[in-house]
Structure formats: structure tokens, C-alpha cells
Tab-separated table of N, CA and C in Angstrom:
chain	number	residue	atom	x	y	z
N	19	UNK	N	3.510	13.142	0.031
N	19	UNK	CA	2.913	11.877	0.002
N	19	UNK	C	3.661	11.029	-1.046
N	20	UNK	N	3.909	9.794	-0.676
N	20	UNK	CA	4.361	8.822	-1.637
N	20	UNK	C	3.280	7.828	-1.928
N	21	UNK	N	2.857	7.677	-3.133
N	21	UNK	CA	1.896	6.740	-3.526
N	21	UNK	C	2.529	5.507	-4.043
N	22	UNK	N	2.328	4.363	-3.428
N	22	UNK	CA	2.970	3.140	-3.804
N	22	UNK	C	1.934	2.123	-4.143
N	23	UNK	N	2.284	1.241	-5.087
N	23	UNK	CA	1.383	0.151	-5.488
N	23	UNK	C	1.423	-0.876	-4.353
N	24	UNK	N	0.295	-1.178	-3.707
N	24	UNK	CA	0.228	-1.957	-2.547
N	24	UNK	C	0.827	-3.316	-2.610
N	25	UNK	N	0.539	-4.033	-3.731
N	25	UNK	CA	1.066	-5.439	-3.826
N	25	UNK	C	2.597	-5.423	-3.840
N	26	UNK	N	3.158	-4.501	-4.526
N	26	UNK	CA	4.591	-4.437	-4.657
N	26	UNK	C	5.239	-3.950	-3.306
N	27	UNK	N	4.691	-2.911	-2.730
N	27	UNK	CA	5.163	-2.381	-1.470
N	27	UNK	C	5.120	-3.503	-0.366
N	28	UNK	N	4.044	-4.268	-0.380
N	28	UNK	CA	3.911	-5.303	0.696
N	28	UNK	C	4.980	-6.425	0.509
N	29	UNK	N	5.502	-6.585	-0.681
N	29	UNK	CA	6.591	-7.585	-0.892
N	29	UNK	C	7.961	-7.001	-0.732
N	30	UNK	N	8.057	-5.679	-0.587
N	30	UNK	CA	9.364	-5.066	-0.426
N	30	UNK	C	9.774	-5.248	1.017
N	31	UNK	N	11.036	-4.985	1.258
N	31	UNK	CA	11.516	-5.077	2.660
N	31	UNK	C	10.941	-3.884	3.506
N	32	UNK	N	10.944	-4.024	4.764
N	32	UNK	CA	10.431	-2.982	5.602
N	32	UNK	C	11.247	-1.687	5.529
N	33	UNK	N	12.514	-1.826	5.115
N	33	UNK	CA	13.390	-0.618	4.953
N	33	UNK	C	12.829	0.270	3.883
N	34	UNK	N	12.191	-0.304	2.890
N	34	UNK	CA	11.614	0.549	1.840
N	34	UNK	C	10.587	1.576	2.388
N	35	UNK	N	9.625	1.024	3.110
N	35	UNK	CA	8.567	1.850	3.705
N	35	UNK	C	9.120	2.767	4.759
N	36	UNK	N	10.054	2.282	5.565
N	36	UNK	CA	10.681	3.095	6.587
N	36	UNK	C	11.410	4.280	5.974
N	37	UNK	N	12.098	4.032	4.886
N	37	UNK	CA	12.785	5.074	4.240
N	37	UNK	C	11.908	6.137	3.635
N	38	UNK	N	10.781	5.762	3.088
N	38	UNK	CA	9.848	6.752	2.607
N	38	UNK	C	9.178	7.521	3.697
N	39	UNK	N	8.821	6.840	4.781
N	39	UNK	CA	8.152	7.500	5.865
N	39	UNK	C	9.081	8.416	6.622
N	40	UNK	N	10.402	8.193	6.533
N	40	UNK	CA	11.387	9.042	7.215
N	40	UNK	C	11.582	10.380	6.578
N	41	UNK	N	11.067	10.590	5.355
N	41	UNK	CA	11.199	11.942	4.726
N	41	UNK	C	10.273	12.882	5.531
N	42	UNK	N	10.841	14.025	5.850
N	42	UNK	CA	10.089	14.987	6.658
N	42	UNK	C	8.788	15.388	6.001
N	43	UNK	N	7.742	15.428	6.868
N	43	UNK	CA	6.377	15.869	6.408
N	43	UNK	C	5.827	15.004	5.346
N	44	UNK	N	6.036	13.704	5.334
N	44	UNK	CA	5.524	12.829	4.313
N	44	UNK	C	4.786	11.671	4.937
N	45	UNK	N	4.020	10.983	4.109
N	45	UNK	CA	3.362	9.754	4.497
N	45	UNK	C	3.250	8.862	3.205
N	46	UNK	N	3.001	7.602	3.420
N	46	UNK	CA	2.915	6.669	2.329
N	46	UNK	C	1.482	6.234	2.184
N	47	UNK	N	0.979	6.210	0.947
N	47	UNK	CA	-0.319	5.769	0.685
N	47	UNK	C	-0.291	4.657	-0.378
N	48	UNK	N	-1.168	3.666	-0.213
N	48	UNK	CA	-1.075	2.519	-1.116
N	48	UNK	C	-2.301	2.462	-2.017
N	49	UNK	N	-2.133	1.968	-3.189
N	49	UNK	CA	-3.195	1.744	-4.099
N	49	UNK	C	-2.990	0.410	-4.799
N	50	UNK	N	-3.994	-0.201	-5.384
N	50	UNK	CA	-3.914	-1.475	-6.051
N	50	UNK	C	-4.502	-1.316	-7.442
N	51	UNK	N	-3.873	-1.996	-8.404
N	51	UNK	CA	-4.384	-2.039	-9.743
N	51	UNK	C	-5.641	-2.854	-9.767
N	52	UNK	N	-6.565	-2.496	-10.628
N	52	UNK	CA	-7.777	-3.333	-10.720
N	52	UNK	C	-7.546	-4.718	-11.210
N	53	UNK	N	-6.426	-4.922	-11.827
N	53	UNK	CA	-6.004	-6.289	-12.320
N	53	UNK	C	-5.396	-7.160	-11.252
N	54	UNK	N	-4.962	-6.478	-10.105
N	54	UNK	CA	-4.289	-7.172	-9.047
N	54	UNK	C	-4.925	-6.774	-7.686
N	55	UNK	N	-6.096	-7.452	-7.384
N	55	UNK	CA	-6.782	-7.059	-6.174
N	55	UNK	C	-5.918	-7.319	-4.900
N	56	UNK	N	-6.200	-6.498	-3.887
N	56	UNK	CA	-5.465	-6.632	-2.642
N	56	UNK	C	-5.792	-7.938	-1.840
N	57	UNK	N	-4.876	-8.351	-1.092
N	57	UNK	CA	-5.162	-9.438	-0.156
N	57	UNK	C	-5.181	-8.944	1.253
N	58	UNK	N	-5.800	-9.643	2.090
N	58	UNK	CA	-5.810	-9.253	3.518
N	58	UNK	C	-4.408	-9.215	4.135
N	59	UNK	N	-3.600	-10.117	3.750
N	59	UNK	CA	-2.149	-10.165	4.232
N	59	UNK	C	-1.462	-8.876	3.810
N	60	UNK	N	-1.609	-8.507	2.540
N	60	UNK	CA	-0.961	-7.257	2.047
N	60	UNK	C	-1.401	-6.052	2.838
N	61	UNK	N	-2.704	-5.975	3.042
N	61	UNK	CA	-3.297	-4.817	3.734
N	61	UNK	C	-2.738	-4.778	5.183
N	62	UNK	N	-2.704	-5.922	5.839
N	62	UNK	CA	-2.212	-5.996	7.249
N	62	UNK	C	-0.761	-5.659	7.315
N	63	UNK	N	0.073	-6.153	6.341
N	63	UNK	CA	1.472	-5.858	6.286
N	63	UNK	C	1.749	-4.301	6.176
N	64	UNK	N	1.012	-3.733	5.252
N	64	UNK	CA	1.173	-2.270	5.037
N	64	UNK	C	0.663	-1.451	6.186
N	65	UNK	N	-0.485	-1.854	6.730
N	65	UNK	CA	-1.066	-1.091	7.813
N	65	UNK	C	-0.111	-1.119	9.071
N	66	UNK	N	0.575	-2.299	9.257
N	66	UNK	CA	1.522	-2.387	10.360
N	66	UNK	C	2.724	-1.446	10.109
N	67	UNK	N	2.990	-1.106	8.833
N	67	UNK	CA	4.069	-0.214	8.527
N	67	UNK	C	3.653	1.271	8.438
N	68	UNK	N	2.377	1.532	8.871
N	68	UNK	CA	1.882	2.933	8.930
N	68	UNK	C	1.376	3.441	7.613
N	69	UNK	N	1.115	2.602	6.641
N	69	UNK	CA	0.670	3.102	5.324
N	69	UNK	C	-0.839	3.400	5.413
N	70	UNK	N	-1.145	4.503	4.699
N	70	UNK	CA	-2.559	4.972	4.522
N	70	UNK	C	-3.082	4.321	3.227
N	71	UNK	N	-4.331	4.033	3.150
N	71	UNK	CA	-4.932	3.374	1.964
N	71	UNK	C	-5.877	4.333	1.273
N	72	UNK	N	-5.805	4.485	-0.016
N	72	UNK	CA	-6.736	5.270	-0.736
N	72	UNK	C	-7.466	4.541	-1.848
N	73	UNK	N	-6.948	3.327	-2.165
N	73	UNK	CA	-7.690	2.436	-3.147
N	73	UNK	C	-7.161	1.076	-2.942
N	74	UNK	N	-7.969	0.166	-2.478
N	74	UNK	CA	-7.543	-1.193	-2.250
N	74	UNK	C	-7.861	-2.089	-3.440
N	75	UNK	N	-8.298	-1.476	-4.530
N	75	UNK	CA	-8.446	-2.242	-5.774
N	75	UNK	C	-9.679	-3.194	-5.795
N	76	UNK	N	-10.548	-3.044	-4.913
N	76	UNK	CA	-11.709	-3.984	-4.872
N	76	UNK	C	-12.812	-3.431	-5.683
N	77	UNK	N	-13.481	-4.311	-6.450
N	77	UNK	CA	-14.655	-3.932	-7.229
N	77	UNK	C	-15.800	-3.763	-6.258
N	78	UNK	N	-16.634	-2.817	-6.563
N	78	UNK	CA	-17.782	-2.509	-5.731
N	78	UNK	C	-18.632	-3.799	-5.635
N	79	UNK	N	-19.098	-4.071	-4.447
N	79	UNK	CA	-19.951	-5.224	-4.226
N	79	UNK	C	-19.161	-6.520	-3.901
N	80	UNK	N	-17.912	-6.448	-3.896
N	80	UNK	CA	-17.026	-7.599	-3.672
N	80	UNK	C	-16.848	-7.797	-2.232
């Protein structure tokens, strides 16, 4: 598993995620810092790239 910071990965080129996903028996998971909440565009961009999410940085109740 490659854990990437979602906001930075969403701004990277598609080659970055494709390269990580190409490693045998691996997957990419995104997380966000509490200081930098996720945006819907970032989530959609990463989801389209096959990224799994384990923390979207949203405060509870938001």
C-alpha cells in the first residue's frame, strides 16, 4: 500500500498514481491533513485514478 496525501496527489500528474498502482500487489490510499480538508474535486480526481480513501480529513459533523 502507498499512502499519499490526497491534496498533493490530486495535483500531481496522472503518471504519479499510475506508477504507484503499477507496482505488483499494491494499491494507493489517500489521506488528508486536518489542516487541509478535502474537496469534492480532489476526491473525484483520485477516485477516477483508482485510489482508496481511508481519511478524507473531514471533521465529524461537517
